[in-house]
Amino acid sequence: MIIKSSTSHIEDGKFRIKKNTLEWVFIISLLLFSFINTTTLIVSLLMLLVFFKQKEIGAIKIINIITFRTIINPGLAVSIGNLEYLKWTILFGCSIYLLLSYHKLDKRDIKKINSIIFPLLLFTIYNIFVAFVFSSLPVVAVFKLISYVVIFVGTLCGVGYTFSKYNWIKWMLTMFKIFIVFSFVIIPLPVSYLRNGTSFQGITNNPNMFGILAVLFIALLLSTLQIKIYIKNITLIVLPIITMLMVFLSKSRTAFISCLVLLCIYLIFLNCNKYLKIITLNILGIGFILLLLNSSVTNFFTEFLYKGQNQGDILFSRANQIETLISNFMLNPWFGNGFSVPVLPFKSYSFSTEYLVEPGNLVLSVLSYSGVIGFLLFLIYIIQIFVVNKENFKNLCFLPIAILLISMGEMVFFSSNNIGIWCYMFLSIYIFFDIKKSKVNL
């Protein structure tokens, strides 16, 4: 009986692996088909709805795959921006469906979500007030706010309900491995440098976007190591090396610094003898100092960080963004000027998706959007996200920290129509992960 049971378990495992492989073949084929033209893109987006067969799990996959498709290099595929309204319809539909899973959560998970949703709702109500009283574009501001809140909370509820049934860490890791591998393959091709001709962007639409994805991949990889998920040597050794190589080619300072910070945190939390850890940290620290003493290495890092600007102008490329955000904040420091909308000399109740802002930094952005009061409300639920699963902070802290790190240089946190969904996925995985309950699924 034991032998039969063991054999049955092995066969089930092989069947799941085969099923997952076929699913990823289908996803990649669907994405490649969507590259051809607008018609194939429409067909591909509609075909994604077949994942609703998997109910909540399928809905989460749909919004993640759409995010994947959104940031594909325009030199490789037709832009999804031509189908903005169809994209939003699917994203909202999936998110509202996931919101309905709230009542299916167990009491402990409902308590976790409520501790975050309550300050988030206060932040939402406050920003609706700011939109109609102080914003130049109140309707646009409210739409952007609602899209952020609905998709964020939908992702929270969906991941919370399905986390015990599905290994989202492995699924997300596979998705990012596809990005890394395909980007590496096209390094020699001109399309990899399409944006400005010099900075590497791989299969993404921007060098900075590639840098963000690299940080998220490293964060996922460190998380899998910390919680001892089995991963193949090629993923563990080769992919991180080529990822860092491509980060250098992308010239993304945010990505480079963020990756170093995550690696340092991993060494601090590494499960090993404390004396061995101290010795390792000291050796790495001494080695880094010795490297910096080498003039050629110092010149290389200086050139990388300054991006060709004169020394002392390290923030030159972001000067306009920072100046605009500070200027907007000073216009109305307590209440702000409206959620994710530009400050105009007139008030308009029209609606358009054409009103774009380039905030650049999470802290300055929230201060500009919502003032000091809104920033304090925002800070409450961000802190609550870290606190709500403090028992597992050591295991998965890389995920929320990575989100904050990239948002300090590339503010994507509120971009629900871009990679904001991945921010919410990472935060949700951190919130609901429990090393004791997840042993079976790992």
CSV table of C-alpha atoms in Angstrom, one decimal:
chain,number,residue,atom,x,y,z
A,1,MET,CA,0.0,0.0,0.0
A,2,ILE,CA,2.8,2.4,0.8
A,3,ILE,CA,4.5,1.7,-2.5
A,4,LYS,CA,1.3,2.2,-4.4
A,5,SER,CA,0.7,5.5,-2.6
A,6,SER,CA,4.2,6.7,-3.3
A,7,THR,CA,4.0,5.7,-7.0
A,8,SER,CA,0.6,7.5,-7.3
A,9,HIS,CA,2.2,10.6,-5.7
A,10,ILE,CA,5.1,10.6,-8.2
A,11,GLU,CA,2.7,10.1,-11.2
A,12,ASP,CA,0.6,13.1,-10.0
A,13,GLY,CA,3.7,15.2,-9.7
A,14,LYS,CA,4.7,14.3,-13.3
A,15,PHE,CA,1.2,15.1,-14.5
A,16,ARG,CA,1.3,18.5,-12.9
A,17,ILE,CA,4.7,19.3,-14.4
A,18,LYS,CA,3.5,18.2,-17.9
A,19,LYS,CA,0.3,20.3,-17.5
A,20,ASN,CA,2.3,23.4,-16.3
A,21,THR,CA,4.7,23.0,-19.3
A,22,LEU,CA,1.8,22.8,-21.8
A,23,GLU,CA,0.2,25.8,-20.2
A,24,TRP,CA,3.4,27.9,-20.6
A,25,VAL,CA,3.8,26.7,-24.2
A,26,PHE,CA,0.2,28.0,-24.8
A,27,ILE,CA,0.9,31.3,-23.1
A,28,ILE,CA,4.1,31.9,-25.1
A,29,SER,CA,2.4,30.9,-28.3
A,30,LEU,CA,-0.5,33.2,-27.6
A,31,LEU,CA,1.9,36.1,-26.8
A,32,LEU,CA,3.9,35.5,-30.0
A,33,PHE,CA,0.7,35.4,-32.0
A,34,SER,CA,-0.4,38.8,-30.5
A,35,PHE,CA,2.9,40.4,-31.8
A,36,ILE,CA,1.8,40.2,-35.5
A,37,ASN,CA,-0.8,42.9,-35.9
A,38,THR,CA,-3.8,44.5,-34.1
A,39,THR,CA,-6.2,41.8,-35.2
A,40,THR,CA,-4.1,39.0,-33.8
A,41,LEU,CA,-3.7,41.1,-30.6
A,42,ILE,CA,-7.5,41.4,-30.2
A,43,VAL,CA,-7.9,37.6,-30.8
A,44,SER,CA,-5.1,36.9,-28.3
A,45,LEU,CA,-6.7,39.1,-25.6
A,46,LEU,CA,-10.0,37.5,-26.1
A,47,MET,CA,-8.5,34.0,-26.0
A,48,LEU,CA,-7.0,34.8,-22.6
A,49,LEU,CA,-10.5,34.5,-21.2
A,50,VAL,CA,-10.2,30.7,-21.5
A,51,PHE,CA,-8.2,30.9,-18.3
A,52,PHE,CA,-11.5,31.7,-16.5
A,53,LYS,CA,-11.9,27.9,-16.5
A,54,GLN,CA,-9.5,28.0,-13.6
A,55,LYS,CA,-11.8,30.6,-11.8
A,56,GLU,CA,-9.8,32.9,-9.5
A,57,ILE,CA,-6.5,31.3,-10.4
A,58,GLY,CA,-7.2,31.9,-14.0
A,59,ALA,CA,-8.3,35.5,-13.4
A,60,ILE,CA,-5.0,36.3,-11.7
A,61,LYS,CA,-3.1,34.7,-14.6
A,62,ILE,CA,-5.0,36.8,-17.1
A,63,ILE,CA,-4.1,40.1,-15.5
A,64,ASN,CA,-0.4,39.0,-15.2
A,65,ILE,CA,-0.2,37.9,-18.8
A,66,ILE,CA,-1.7,41.2,-19.9
A,67,THR,CA,0.9,43.0,-17.9
A,68,PHE,CA,3.5,40.9,-19.6
A,69,ARG,CA,2.1,41.9,-23.0
A,70,THR,CA,1.9,45.6,-22.1
A,71,ILE,CA,5.6,46.1,-21.8
A,72,ILE,CA,6.9,44.2,-24.8
A,73,ASN,CA,9.4,46.0,-27.0
A,74,PRO,CA,7.6,47.9,-29.8
A,75,GLY,CA,10.3,46.8,-32.2
A,76,LEU,CA,9.1,43.2,-31.7
A,77,ALA,CA,5.3,43.6,-31.5
A,78,VAL,CA,2.4,45.9,-32.2
A,79,SER,CA,1.6,48.1,-29.2
A,80,ILE,CA,-1.2,47.2,-26.9
A,81,GLY,CA,-1.8,50.9,-26.4
A,82,ASN,CA,-4.0,50.8,-29.5
A,83,LEU,CA,-6.5,48.6,-27.6
A,84,GLU,CA,-6.4,50.5,-24.3
A,85,TYR,CA,-10.2,50.3,-23.7
A,86,LEU,CA,-10.3,46.5,-24.3
A,87,LYS,CA,-7.4,46.0,-22.0
A,88,TRP,CA,-9.0,48.1,-19.2
A,89,THR,CA,-12.3,46.2,-19.6
A,90,ILE,CA,-10.5,42.8,-19.1
A,91,LEU,CA,-8.4,44.1,-16.2
A,92,PHE,CA,-11.5,45.6,-14.4
A,93,GLY,CA,-13.6,42.5,-15.2
A,94,CYS,CA,-11.0,40.2,-13.7
A,95,SER,CA,-10.3,42.4,-10.7
A,96,ILE,CA,-14.0,42.7,-9.8
A,97,TYR,CA,-14.4,39.0,-10.2
A,98,LEU,CA,-11.4,38.6,-7.8
A,99,LEU,CA,-13.0,41.0,-5.3
A,100,LEU,CA,-16.0,38.6,-5.0
A,101,SER,CA,-13.6,36.0,-3.5
A,102,TYR,CA,-13.3,38.2,-0.4
A,103,HIS,CA,-16.2,36.3,1.3
A,104,LYS,CA,-14.5,33.0,0.6
A,105,LEU,CA,-11.4,33.8,2.6
A,106,ASP,CA,-10.9,32.3,6.0
A,107,LYS,CA,-11.2,34.5,9.1
A,108,ARG,CA,-7.4,34.9,9.6
A,109,ASP,CA,-6.9,36.1,6.0
A,110,ILE,CA,-10.0,38.4,6.1
A,111,LYS,CA,-8.4,40.0,9.2
A,112,LYS,CA,-5.2,40.5,7.3
A,113,ILE,CA,-6.9,42.2,4.4
A,114,ASN,CA,-9.1,44.3,6.5
A,115,SER,CA,-6.1,45.8,8.4
A,116,ILE,CA,-4.8,47.0,5.0
A,117,ILE,CA,-8.2,47.9,3.3
A,118,PHE,CA,-9.4,50.2,6.1
A,119,PRO,CA,-6.5,52.7,5.8
A,120,LEU,CA,-6.6,52.2,2.0
A,121,LEU,CA,-10.3,53.2,1.9
A,122,LEU,CA,-9.5,56.3,4.0
A,123,PHE,CA,-6.7,57.2,1.5
A,124,THR,CA,-9.2,56.6,-1.3
A,125,ILE,CA,-12.0,58.8,0.1
A,126,TYR,CA,-9.6,61.5,1.0
A,127,ASN,CA,-8.2,61.6,-2.6
A,128,ILE,CA,-11.7,61.7,-4.1
A,129,PHE,CA,-12.3,64.8,-1.9
A,130,VAL,CA,-8.9,66.3,-3.1
A,131,ALA,CA,-9.8,65.5,-6.7
A,132,PHE,CA,-13.0,67.5,-6.8
A,133,VAL,CA,-11.8,70.4,-4.6
A,134,PHE,CA,-8.2,70.9,-5.6
A,135,SER,CA,-7.5,69.0,-8.8
A,136,SER,CA,-7.4,70.4,-12.4
A,137,LEU,CA,-8.8,67.1,-13.8
A,138,PRO,CA,-11.1,65.6,-11.1
A,139,VAL,CA,-12.7,62.9,-13.3
A,140,VAL,CA,-9.3,61.6,-14.6
A,141,ALA,CA,-7.9,61.7,-11.0
A,142,VAL,CA,-10.8,59.6,-9.7
A,143,PHE,CA,-10.6,57.1,-12.5
A,144,LYS,CA,-6.9,56.6,-11.9
A,145,LEU,CA,-7.5,56.3,-8.2
A,146,ILE,CA,-10.3,53.8,-8.6
A,147,SER,CA,-8.4,51.7,-11.1
A,148,TYR,CA,-5.5,51.5,-8.7
A,149,VAL,CA,-7.7,50.5,-5.7
A,150,VAL,CA,-9.9,48.0,-7.5
A,151,ILE,CA,-7.0,46.2,-9.1
A,152,PHE,CA,-4.9,46.3,-6.0
A,153,VAL,CA,-7.6,45.0,-3.7
A,154,GLY,CA,-8.8,42.5,-6.3
A,155,THR,CA,-5.3,41.1,-6.5
A,156,LEU,CA,-5.1,40.9,-2.7
A,157,CYS,CA,-8.3,39.0,-2.4
A,158,GLY,CA,-7.5,36.7,-5.3
A,159,VAL,CA,-4.1,35.8,-4.1
A,160,GLY,CA,-5.3,35.5,-0.6
A,161,TYR,CA,-8.0,33.0,-1.6
A,162,THR,CA,-5.8,30.9,-3.9
A,163,PHE,CA,-2.5,31.0,-2.2
A,164,SER,CA,-3.0,27.7,-0.4
A,165,LYS,CA,-4.1,26.1,-3.7
A,166,TYR,CA,-1.5,27.4,-6.1
A,167,ASN,CA,2.2,28.2,-5.9
A,168,TRP,CA,2.3,31.8,-7.1
A,169,ILE,CA,6.0,32.2,-6.2
A,170,LYS,CA,7.0,29.5,-8.7
A,171,TRP,CA,4.5,30.8,-11.4
A,172,MET,CA,5.8,34.3,-11.2
A,173,LEU,CA,9.4,33.1,-11.2
A,174,THR,CA,8.8,31.2,-14.4
A,175,MET,CA,7.3,34.3,-16.0
A,176,PHE,CA,10.4,36.4,-15.1
A,177,LYS,CA,12.7,33.7,-16.3
A,178,ILE,CA,11.1,33.9,-19.7
A,179,PHE,CA,11.8,37.7,-19.7
A,180,ILE,CA,15.4,37.1,-18.8
A,181,VAL,CA,16.1,34.3,-21.2
A,182,PHE,CA,14.5,35.9,-24.2
A,183,SER,CA,16.2,39.2,-23.5
A,184,PHE,CA,19.6,37.5,-23.2
A,185,VAL,CA,19.0,35.8,-26.6
A,186,ILE,CA,18.5,39.1,-28.4
A,187,ILE,CA,21.5,41.0,-26.8
A,188,PRO,CA,23.4,41.3,-30.2
A,189,LEU,CA,20.3,42.6,-32.1
A,190,PRO,CA,19.7,46.4,-32.6
A,191,VAL,CA,16.1,46.0,-31.4
A,192,SER,CA,17.5,45.4,-27.9
A,193,TYR,CA,18.7,49.1,-27.9
A,194,LEU,CA,15.7,50.5,-29.7
A,195,ARG,CA,14.8,53.3,-27.2
A,196,ASN,CA,18.0,55.3,-27.4
A,197,GLY,CA,20.5,53.2,-29.3
A,198,THR,CA,22.9,52.7,-26.4
A,199,SER,CA,21.0,51.3,-23.4
A,200,PHE,CA,19.9,47.7,-23.3
A,201,GLN,CA,16.1,47.1,-23.0
A,202,GLY,CA,15.8,43.4,-24.1
A,203,ILE,CA,12.3,42.4,-25.0
A,204,THR,CA,10.8,45.3,-22.9
A,205,ASN,CA,9.8,48.7,-24.1
A,206,ASN,CA,12.4,50.7,-22.1
A,207,PRO,CA,15.9,50.2,-20.5
A,208,ASN,CA,14.6,51.3,-17.2
A,209,MET,CA,11.7,48.8,-17.5
A,210,PHE,CA,14.2,46.0,-18.1
A,211,GLY,CA,16.0,47.2,-15.0
A,212,ILE,CA,12.8,47.0,-12.9
A,213,LEU,CA,12.1,43.5,-14.1
A,214,ALA,CA,15.7,42.5,-13.3
A,215,VAL,CA,15.2,43.7,-9.7
A,216,LEU,CA,11.9,41.8,-9.4
A,217,PHE,CA,13.5,38.7,-10.7
A,218,ILE,CA,16.4,38.9,-8.2
A,219,ALA,CA,13.8,39.5,-5.4
A,220,LEU,CA,11.9,36.4,-6.4
A,221,LEU,CA,15.0,34.3,-6.7
A,222,LEU,CA,16.2,35.3,-3.2
A,223,SER,CA,12.8,34.6,-1.8
A,224,THR,CA,12.8,31.1,-3.2
A,225,LEU,CA,16.3,30.5,-1.8
A,226,GLN,CA,15.3,31.8,1.6
A,227,ILE,CA,12.2,29.5,1.9
A,228,LYS,CA,14.1,26.6,0.3
A,229,ILE,CA,12.0,26.1,-2.9
A,230,TYR,CA,13.9,23.7,-5.1
A,231,ILE,CA,15.2,25.4,-8.3
A,232,LYS,CA,17.6,24.1,-10.9
A,233,ASN,CA,21.3,25.2,-11.0
A,234,ILE,CA,20.9,27.1,-14.2
A,235,THR,CA,18.3,29.3,-12.5
A,236,LEU,CA,20.3,29.6,-9.3
A,237,ILE,CA,23.7,30.3,-10.9
A,238,VAL,CA,23.6,31.2,-14.6
A,239,LEU,CA,20.5,33.4,-14.7
A,240,PRO,CA,21.5,35.8,-11.9
A,241,ILE,CA,24.9,36.3,-13.6
A,242,ILE,CA,23.4,37.2,-17.0
A,243,THR,CA,20.7,39.3,-15.3
A,244,MET,CA,23.4,41.5,-13.6
A,245,LEU,CA,25.3,41.7,-16.9
A,246,MET,CA,22.1,42.9,-18.7
A,247,VAL,CA,21.5,45.4,-15.8
A,248,PHE,CA,24.9,47.0,-16.6
A,249,LEU,CA,24.0,47.1,-20.3
A,250,SER,CA,20.7,48.8,-19.5
A,251,LYS,CA,22.6,51.5,-17.6
A,252,SER,CA,19.7,51.5,-15.0
A,253,ARG,CA,21.1,53.0,-11.8
A,254,THR,CA,17.9,52.2,-9.9
A,255,ALA,CA,18.2,48.5,-10.9
A,256,PHE,CA,21.9,48.3,-10.1
A,257,ILE,CA,21.6,49.9,-6.6
A,258,SER,CA,18.4,47.9,-5.8
A,259,CYS,CA,20.0,44.6,-6.7
A,260,LEU,CA,23.0,45.4,-4.5
A,261,VAL,CA,20.7,46.3,-1.6
A,262,LEU,CA,18.6,43.1,-2.0
A,263,LEU,CA,21.8,41.0,-2.0
A,264,CYS,CA,23.1,42.7,1.2
A,265,ILE,CA,19.7,42.0,2.9
A,266,TYR,CA,19.9,38.4,1.8
A,267,LEU,CA,23.4,38.0,3.3
A,268,ILE,CA,22.1,39.5,6.6
A,269,PHE,CA,19.1,37.2,6.8
A,270,LEU,CA,20.9,34.1,5.4
A,271,ASN,CA,20.2,31.0,7.4
A,272,CYS,CA,23.7,30.0,8.4
A,273,ASN,CA,26.1,30.1,11.3
A,274,LYS,CA,26.4,33.7,12.5
A,275,TYR,CA,30.2,33.6,12.6
A,276,LEU,CA,30.3,32.4,9.1
A,277,LYS,CA,27.9,35.1,8.1
A,278,ILE,CA,30.1,37.8,9.8
A,279,ILE,CA,33.2,36.5,8.1
A,280,THR,CA,31.5,36.4,4.7
A,281,LEU,CA,30.2,40.0,5.1
A,282,ASN,CA,33.6,41.2,6.1
A,283,ILE,CA,35.3,39.5,3.2
A,284,LEU,CA,32.8,40.9,0.7
A,285,GLY,CA,33.1,44.4,2.3
A,286,ILE,CA,36.9,44.3,2.1
A,287,GLY,CA,36.8,43.0,-1.4
A,288,PHE,CA,34.5,45.8,-2.5
A,289,ILE,CA,36.7,48.5,-0.9
A,290,LEU,CA,39.8,47.0,-2.7
A,291,LEU,CA,37.9,47.1,-6.0
A,292,LEU,CA,37.0,50.7,-5.5
A,293,LEU,CA,40.7,51.5,-4.8
A,294,ASN,CA,41.4,50.3,-8.3
A,295,SER,CA,41.1,53.4,-10.5
A,296,SER,CA,39.8,51.6,-13.6
A,297,VAL,CA,37.0,50.0,-11.5
A,298,THR,CA,36.2,53.4,-9.8
A,299,ASN,CA,36.0,55.1,-13.2
A,300,PHE,CA,33.7,52.4,-14.5
A,301,PHE,CA,31.3,52.8,-11.6
A,302,THR,CA,31.5,56.6,-11.7
A,303,GLU,CA,30.6,56.7,-15.4
A,304,PHE,CA,27.8,54.2,-14.8
A,305,LEU,CA,26.2,56.2,-11.9
A,306,TYR,CA,26.6,59.6,-13.5
A,307,LYS,CA,25.4,58.5,-17.0
A,308,GLY,CA,27.8,60.8,-18.7
A,309,GLN,CA,26.9,63.9,-16.6
A,310,ASN,CA,29.5,66.0,-14.8
A,311,GLN,CA,30.4,64.9,-11.3
A,312,GLY,CA,28.0,66.5,-8.9
A,313,ASP,CA,25.1,66.2,-11.3
A,314,ILE,CA,24.1,62.6,-10.5
A,315,LEU,CA,20.4,63.5,-10.5
A,316,PHE,CA,20.7,65.7,-13.6
A,317,SER,CA,18.6,63.3,-15.7
A,318,ARG,CA,15.8,63.5,-13.1
A,319,ALA,CA,16.1,67.2,-12.3
A,320,ASN,CA,13.0,68.2,-14.2
A,321,GLN,CA,10.9,65.5,-12.6
A,322,ILE,CA,12.0,66.4,-9.1
A,323,GLU,CA,11.6,70.1,-9.7
A,324,THR,CA,8.1,69.6,-11.0
A,325,LEU,CA,7.1,67.4,-8.1
A,326,ILE,CA,8.5,69.8,-5.5
A,327,SER,CA,6.8,72.7,-7.2
A,328,ASN,CA,3.4,71.0,-7.3
A,329,PHE,CA,3.8,70.0,-3.7
A,330,MET,CA,4.5,73.6,-2.7
A,331,LEU,CA,1.3,74.8,-4.4
A,332,ASN,CA,-0.8,72.9,-1.9
A,333,PRO,CA,1.4,71.1,0.6
A,334,TRP,CA,-1.3,69.9,3.0
A,335,PHE,CA,-3.9,68.5,0.5
A,336,GLY,CA,-2.1,68.0,-2.8
A,337,ASN,CA,-3.2,68.5,-6.4
A,338,GLY,CA,-5.1,65.4,-7.4
A,339,PHE,CA,-4.2,61.7,-7.8
A,340,SER,CA,-1.7,61.0,-10.7
A,341,VAL,CA,-2.8,64.0,-12.9
A,342,PRO,CA,-0.8,67.0,-14.1
A,343,VAL,CA,-1.4,70.5,-12.6
A,344,LEU,CA,-3.1,72.7,-15.2
A,345,PRO,CA,-4.0,76.4,-15.1
A,346,PHE,CA,-7.7,75.4,-15.6
A,347,LYS,CA,-10.2,72.9,-14.3
A,348,SER,CA,-11.8,70.4,-16.6
A,349,TYR,CA,-14.3,67.6,-16.0
A,350,SER,CA,-13.5,65.9,-19.3
A,351,PHE,CA,-12.1,62.4,-19.4
A,352,SER,CA,-9.1,61.2,-21.3
A,353,THR,CA,-6.4,58.6,-20.9
A,354,GLU,CA,-4.0,61.0,-22.6
A,355,TYR,CA,-3.2,63.0,-19.4
A,356,LEU,CA,0.1,61.4,-18.3
A,357,VAL,CA,2.5,62.3,-15.5
A,358,GLU,CA,6.1,61.1,-15.0
A,359,PRO,CA,6.4,61.1,-11.2
A,360,GLY,CA,9.7,59.3,-10.8
A,361,ASN,CA,9.7,58.9,-7.1
A,362,LEU,CA,7.1,57.4,-4.8
A,363,VAL,CA,7.5,59.7,-1.8
A,364,LEU,CA,7.5,62.9,-3.9
A,365,SER,CA,4.7,61.6,-6.0
A,366,VAL,CA,2.3,61.0,-3.1
A,367,LEU,CA,3.2,64.3,-1.5
A,368,SER,CA,2.4,66.0,-4.9
A,369,TYR,CA,-0.8,64.1,-5.4
A,370,SER,CA,-2.2,64.1,-1.9
A,371,GLY,CA,-0.2,66.4,0.3
A,372,VAL,CA,1.1,65.7,3.8
A,373,ILE,CA,-2.2,64.4,5.0
A,374,GLY,CA,-2.5,61.9,2.1
A,375,PHE,CA,1.1,60.8,2.5
A,376,LEU,CA,0.5,59.9,6.1
A,377,LEU,CA,-2.6,57.8,5.2
A,378,PHE,CA,-0.5,56.1,2.5
A,379,LEU,CA,2.3,55.5,4.9
A,380,ILE,CA,-0.1,53.8,7.4
A,381,TYR,CA,-1.2,51.1,5.0
A,382,ILE,CA,2.3,50.6,3.6
A,383,ILE,CA,3.6,50.0,7.1
A,384,GLN,CA,0.7,47.7,7.8
A,385,ILE,CA,1.6,45.6,4.8
A,386,PHE,CA,5.0,44.9,6.3
A,387,VAL,CA,3.6,44.4,9.8
A,388,VAL,CA,0.7,42.1,8.9
A,389,ASN,CA,3.0,39.2,8.2
A,390,LYS,CA,6.0,40.1,10.4
A,391,GLU,CA,6.4,36.4,11.3
A,392,ASN,CA,7.6,35.7,7.8
A,393,PHE,CA,9.5,39.0,7.2
A,394,LYS,CA,12.8,37.3,7.2
A,395,ASN,CA,11.7,34.9,4.5
A,396,LEU,CA,10.0,37.1,2.0
A,397,CYS,CA,10.9,40.7,2.8
A,398,PHE,CA,12.7,40.9,-0.5
A,399,LEU,CA,9.4,41.2,-2.3
A,400,PRO,CA,7.9,44.4,-0.7
A,401,ILE,CA,11.4,45.9,-0.3
A,402,ALA,CA,12.0,45.4,-4.0
A,403,ILE,CA,8.7,47.2,-4.8
A,404,LEU,CA,9.7,50.2,-2.6
A,405,LEU,CA,13.3,50.3,-4.1
A,406,ILE,CA,12.2,50.4,-7.7
A,407,SER,CA,9.5,53.0,-6.9
A,408,MET,CA,12.1,55.3,-5.5
A,409,GLY,CA,13.6,55.7,-9.0
A,410,GLU,CA,10.9,54.5,-11.3
A,411,MET,CA,7.5,55.2,-9.7
A,412,VAL,CA,5.4,52.3,-11.0
A,413,PHE,CA,3.4,51.6,-7.8
A,414,PHE,CA,0.1,53.2,-9.0
A,415,SER,CA,0.5,52.1,-12.7
A,416,SER,CA,-2.3,49.6,-12.8
A,417,ASN,CA,-2.2,49.8,-16.7
A,418,ASN,CA,1.5,49.0,-16.6
A,419,ILE,CA,3.5,46.9,-14.1
A,420,GLY,CA,1.6,48.1,-11.0
A,421,ILE,CA,-0.1,44.7,-11.1
A,422,TRP,CA,3.2,43.0,-10.4
A,423,CYS,CA,3.8,45.3,-7.5
A,424,TYR,CA,0.4,44.1,-6.1
A,425,MET,CA,1.3,40.5,-6.8
A,426,PHE,CA,4.5,40.7,-4.9
A,427,LEU,CA,2.9,42.5,-1.9
A,428,SER,CA,0.0,39.9,-1.9
A,429,ILE,CA,2.5,37.0,-1.9
A,430,TYR,CA,4.3,38.5,1.0
A,431,ILE,CA,1.1,39.2,3.0
A,432,PHE,CA,-0.3,35.7,2.6
A,433,PHE,CA,2.8,33.6,2.7
A,434,ASP,CA,3.1,31.3,5.7
A,435,ILE,CA,6.1,28.9,5.8
A,436,LYS,CA,4.2,26.5,8.1
A,437,LYS,CA,1.2,26.2,5.8
A,438,SER,CA,3.1,26.4,2.5
A,439,LYS,CA,5.4,23.4,3.1
A,440,VAL,CA,3.2,21.1,1.1
A,441,ASN,CA,3.1,23.4,-1.9
A,442,LEU,CA,6.7,24.2,-2.0
